[in-house]
Amino acid sequence: MKAFTYERASSVEGAAKSAAANPASKFIAGGTNILDLMKLEVECPTHLIDVNGLHLDKIEPTPEAGLRVGALVRNTALAADETVRRHYGLLSRALLAGASGQLRNKATTAGNLLQRTRCPYFYDPNQACNKRQPGSGCSAIGGFTRQHAVVGTSNACIATHPSDMAIAMRALDAVVETVKADGTKRSIPIKDFHRLPGNTPHIETVLELGEIITAVVLPPPIGGKQIYRKVRDRASYAFALVSIGAIIQPDGTGRVAVGGVAHKPWRLEEADVELKQGAKAAAGVLMTDARPTEQNRFKIDLVERTLGAVIAQARG
Ligand code: SF4
């Protein structure tokens, strides 16, 4: 691990300012991803800004009858929260499908959104990787790609976003609240928060230098059957090959977001419109423009079959 300096932030504005003043710095909260990356020297921040003391760990109702989830709320606490379990069951189920109990006890809401891909080439500094080192190439293309993306890919990167929680947030139309280095606040719809890789796969979100997440806001509950189904190579502690987060209303309409298939939580509102027609129609829209490899072509069928199972479950 490379040497770094350490600071305990005492205010949100101070943390943002400090991060902007040092472009090679990183925020640290739960540390469940950044520490591994530092040990492997995939990430080499010269300065760590510990944000654990910023009191962003509350879950509170909003005046609009939604829910504001502080950036530092641990995944375990969010999954167990009574309001989340009752009105945002999709979020609770997605959280519990991720990682392990120990990791969920440490991992935070903001950190979960910002976690890096689990592409094995990204984690191996001996391999070319445009995400780790821009312009160096992509070892995954032409390599082992069973876990990789099938939609929204580019010639520079075919990695997936690993978060389960983010799939639920996308289906729920959450909004990410931030504070910039100049102290101004932003509300970013989750659909705009993560980026597709394009030619700059190392830039994964629309956050600006120093900008810090303070909360994620859930809109008022919309009811419906809320289901998260994750297909993976083993029953626990594994990333999704494909996951479906869906909210299905009694009349068959609903929303669907897909994990394990793209560089960001994958939802196309045009697919929501097709949900009533069934899994084939909706999955067909979701997988339009898919560019699979020979090794991950199976994901296209798997999306349809998993969505079919989710719709059947919703119909009882
Ligand atoms: Fe790196 Fe993306 Fe290629 Fe993986 S898929 S090696 S993360 S550029």
XYZ file of C-alpha atoms and ligand atoms in Angstrom:
324
model
C 0.000 0.000 0.000
C 1.273 3.475 -0.866
C 1.694 6.063 1.909
C -1.121 8.539 2.432
C -2.142 11.270 4.839
C -5.352 11.127 6.843
C -7.868 13.694 7.999
C -11.092 13.439 10.026
C -13.635 15.802 8.468
C -15.734 17.837 10.888
C -18.147 19.398 8.384
C -19.608 18.475 5.005
C -18.412 21.718 3.448
C -14.932 21.232 4.898
C -14.761 17.679 3.535
C -15.797 18.838 0.061
C -13.302 21.704 0.105
C -10.490 19.461 1.255
C -11.261 16.916 -1.479
C -11.349 19.627 -4.146
C -8.023 21.032 -2.959
C -6.383 17.623 -3.361
C -7.522 15.816 -6.535
C -5.637 12.680 -5.427
C -7.702 12.396 -2.244
C -10.591 10.016 -1.509
C -13.407 9.992 1.005
C -13.524 7.006 3.314
C -16.553 5.833 5.322
C -17.126 2.072 5.668
C -13.957 1.390 3.689
C -15.266 -1.954 2.415
C -14.096 -1.315 -1.158
C -11.480 1.455 -1.036
C -9.203 -0.358 1.424
C -9.056 -3.477 -0.742
C -8.283 -1.314 -3.761
C -5.538 0.522 -1.880
C -3.925 -2.718 -0.736
C -3.823 -3.879 -4.351
C -2.574 -0.433 -5.417
C -5.453 -0.162 -7.848
C -6.384 3.036 -6.008
C -3.501 5.106 -4.629
C -4.984 8.179 -2.937
C -2.385 10.427 -1.344
C -4.913 11.713 1.201
C -7.927 10.072 2.900
C -10.794 12.173 4.240
C -12.704 10.246 6.893
C -16.349 11.335 6.750
C -17.665 9.070 9.502
C -18.092 11.980 11.936
C -20.415 14.026 9.724
C -23.681 12.885 11.353
C -25.162 11.792 8.023
C -26.565 8.605 9.518
C -30.275 9.386 9.913
C -33.319 8.006 8.098
C -35.997 10.693 8.153
C -39.372 11.352 6.508
C -39.431 14.172 3.960
C -42.164 16.843 3.774
C -43.293 15.166 0.512
C -43.968 11.880 2.379
C -40.819 10.251 1.068
C -37.733 9.172 2.976
C -34.312 10.807 3.260
C -31.547 8.275 3.839
C -28.316 9.797 5.150
C -25.180 9.016 3.180
C -23.633 7.247 6.168
C -26.587 4.986 7.001
C -25.139 1.486 7.068
C -26.617 -1.069 4.685
C -27.734 -3.264 7.612
C -29.594 -0.386 9.267
C -31.270 0.636 6.019
C -32.416 -2.898 5.226
C -33.855 -3.289 8.740
C -35.563 0.103 8.975
C -39.287 -0.375 9.607
C -40.437 2.214 7.049
C -38.103 0.807 4.404
C -39.318 -2.732 5.042
C -42.970 -1.672 4.930
C -42.973 0.794 2.023
C -39.742 0.181 0.092
C -39.456 -3.589 0.342
C -37.526 -3.734 -2.913
C -34.709 -1.737 -1.326
C -34.583 -3.894 1.773
C -34.485 -7.100 -0.293
C -31.807 -5.798 -2.638
C -29.601 -4.755 0.286
C -29.917 -8.157 1.934
C -28.965 -9.852 -1.350
C -25.627 -8.030 -1.354
C -22.275 -8.859 0.229
C -22.216 -10.461 3.695
C -23.588 -9.485 7.102
C -20.208 -8.179 8.213
C -19.781 -6.030 5.111
C -23.331 -4.682 5.307
C -22.650 -3.622 8.910
C -19.864 -1.346 7.675
C -20.913 -0.378 4.136
C -22.745 2.927 3.739
C -25.488 4.159 1.433
C -23.203 6.559 -0.434
C -20.327 4.099 -0.568
C -22.592 1.440 -2.008
C -23.491 3.737 -4.920
C -19.817 4.592 -5.469
C -18.314 1.100 -5.258
C -16.090 0.132 -8.157
C -16.615 -2.660 -10.654
C -15.519 -6.207 -9.824
C -14.048 -6.784 -13.289
C -11.072 -9.058 -12.428
C -8.785 -7.232 -14.854
C -9.462 -3.952 -13.046
C -8.138 -5.562 -9.853
C -4.956 -6.844 -11.478
C -2.405 -4.060 -12.030
C -0.533 -6.313 -14.478
C -3.475 -6.190 -16.909
C -4.392 -3.371 -19.272
C -7.497 -1.587 -18.031
C -8.873 1.722 -19.277
C -10.791 2.194 -16.054
C -7.703 1.850 -13.844
C -5.304 3.508 -16.270
C -7.024 5.525 -19.007
C -5.750 4.733 -22.491
C -4.046 1.464 -21.529
C -6.586 -0.808 -23.221
C -9.152 -3.325 -22.006
C -8.000 -6.842 -21.165
C -11.572 -8.029 -20.743
C -12.372 -7.530 -24.425
C -11.223 -10.811 -25.927
C -10.666 -12.216 -22.425
C -12.872 -13.940 -19.858
C -16.211 -12.132 -19.917
C -18.828 -14.311 -18.254
C -19.569 -11.588 -15.649
C -19.341 -8.603 -17.970
C -21.877 -6.198 -19.428
C -24.055 -6.850 -22.455
C -25.723 -3.453 -22.902
C -24.418 0.110 -22.859
C -20.861 -1.120 -23.420
C -18.141 0.633 -25.404
C -14.933 -0.352 -27.157
C -13.091 0.978 -24.094
C -14.867 -0.955 -21.309
C -17.448 -3.698 -20.792
C -17.527 -3.694 -16.982
C -20.683 -3.884 -14.880
C -21.720 -1.894 -11.838
C -21.762 -4.338 -8.914
C -24.358 -2.791 -6.592
C -27.637 -4.512 -5.710
C -28.873 -1.501 -3.738
C -28.475 0.797 -6.747
C -30.843 -1.390 -8.797
C -33.577 -0.875 -6.218
C -32.810 2.852 -6.003
C -33.157 3.093 -9.782
C -36.523 1.333 -9.812
C -37.678 3.587 -6.968
C -36.532 6.761 -8.792
C -34.340 7.888 -5.902
C -32.569 11.236 -5.930
C -28.960 11.699 -4.778
C -28.311 14.837 -2.715
C -24.827 16.331 -2.735
C -22.781 19.318 -1.616
C -20.148 20.744 -3.941
C -16.792 22.209 -2.980
C -18.200 25.745 -3.252
C -20.942 24.822 -0.771
C -23.800 24.664 -3.278
C -26.229 21.744 -3.115
C -27.399 19.485 -5.920
C -30.173 16.919 -6.317
C -29.281 14.340 -8.968
C -31.890 11.823 -10.157
C -30.366 8.356 -9.824
C -30.963 7.736 -13.528
C -28.441 10.488 -14.293
C -26.004 9.695 -11.503
C -23.995 6.798 -12.994
C -22.418 7.068 -16.451
C -21.974 4.621 -19.274
C -18.302 3.918 -20.062
C -17.927 5.561 -23.477
C -14.305 6.594 -23.981
C -13.872 7.550 -20.318
C -14.729 4.474 -18.225
C -12.652 5.843 -15.324
C -15.324 8.547 -14.842
C -18.193 6.586 -13.336
C -20.571 9.240 -12.003
C -21.500 12.855 -12.667
C -19.989 13.971 -9.347
C -17.608 16.913 -9.678
C -14.228 17.221 -7.998
C -14.797 17.390 -4.243
C -18.586 16.919 -4.472
C -19.822 14.778 -1.592
C -23.029 12.748 -1.277
C -25.056 13.734 1.789
C -28.240 11.683 1.335
C -30.393 9.646 -1.002
C -34.060 10.644 -1.112
C -36.791 8.140 -1.870
C -40.035 9.530 -3.346
C -43.350 8.771 -1.615
C -44.167 5.037 -1.619
C -45.897 3.701 -4.715
C -47.016 0.346 -3.326
C -47.173 -2.690 -5.602
C -45.414 -6.011 -5.220
C -41.735 -5.213 -4.776
C -39.422 -8.050 -5.743
C -35.660 -8.372 -6.046
C -34.406 -11.551 -7.664
C -30.695 -12.130 -8.037
C -29.169 -14.910 -10.122
C -25.570 -15.729 -9.277
C -23.076 -18.532 -9.429
C -23.448 -19.406 -5.740
C -26.199 -18.791 -3.218
C -24.546 -16.024 -1.200
C -21.669 -13.570 -1.209
C -21.469 -13.343 -4.991
C -22.175 -10.627 -7.513
C -25.150 -10.885 -9.827
C -24.961 -12.513 -13.214
C -28.358 -10.914 -13.658
C -30.642 -9.315 -11.096
C -34.129 -7.904 -11.470
C -35.605 -5.224 -9.249
C -39.284 -4.818 -10.025
C -42.364 -3.082 -8.707
C -45.497 -4.681 -10.131
C -48.906 -3.124 -9.564
C -52.136 -5.178 -9.345
C -53.085 -4.189 -12.914
C -49.794 -5.576 -14.273
C -48.105 -2.232 -14.887
C -44.879 -1.473 -13.123
C -41.186 -0.711 -13.249
C -38.175 -2.888 -13.798
C -34.449 -2.278 -13.339
C -31.747 -4.808 -14.173
C -28.382 -5.465 -12.544
C -25.349 -7.387 -13.765
C -25.790 -6.320 -17.369
C -24.436 -2.772 -17.676
C -22.032 -0.140 -16.373
C -24.931 1.406 -14.475
C -28.273 0.218 -13.089
C -30.147 -0.602 -16.274
C -33.668 0.676 -16.639
C -35.450 1.845 -19.780
C -38.796 3.457 -19.119
C -39.951 2.107 -22.526
C -39.565 -1.381 -21.051
C -41.804 -0.450 -18.113
C -44.535 0.285 -20.650
C -44.173 -3.266 -22.020
C -44.302 -4.971 -18.615
C -48.016 -5.591 -18.862
C -47.427 -7.573 -22.059
C -45.084 -9.915 -20.200
C -41.416 -10.712 -19.748
C -40.612 -11.324 -23.396
C -41.835 -7.898 -24.478
C -40.185 -5.991 -21.637
C -36.907 -7.923 -21.786
C -36.847 -7.401 -25.556
C -36.836 -3.651 -25.002
C -34.298 -3.830 -22.174
C -31.893 -5.865 -24.280
C -32.288 -3.840 -27.484
C -28.805 -2.918 -28.708
C -27.192 -5.659 -26.606
C -23.633 -6.436 -27.665
C -22.829 -9.642 -25.783
C -19.674 -11.710 -26.064
C -19.765 -15.435 -26.751
C -19.267 -16.030 -23.026
C -22.038 -13.808 -21.710
C -24.646 -14.143 -24.438
C -26.641 -16.271 -21.968
C -27.457 -13.107 -19.982
C -29.937 -11.975 -22.623
C -32.092 -15.074 -22.125
C -31.475 -14.939 -18.404
C -32.941 -11.430 -18.169
C -36.140 -12.628 -19.837
C -36.410 -15.768 -17.722
C -35.660 -13.975 -14.456
C -38.148 -11.243 -15.276
C -40.693 -13.947 -16.139
C -40.182 -15.503 -12.712
C -40.568 -12.115 -11.043
C -43.825 -11.387 -12.885
C -45.163 -14.842 -12.001
C -44.245 -14.274 -8.357
C -45.997 -10.904 -8.382
C -49.130 -12.502 -9.788
C -48.990 -15.093 -7.038
Fe -10.943 -2.370 -17.241
Fe -13.462 -2.047 -17.993
Fe -11.851 -3.492 -19.479
Fe -12.576 -4.397 -17.071
S -13.931 -4.091 -18.797
S -10.517 -4.427 -17.995
S -12.765 -2.494 -15.940
S -11.636 -1.308 -19.061
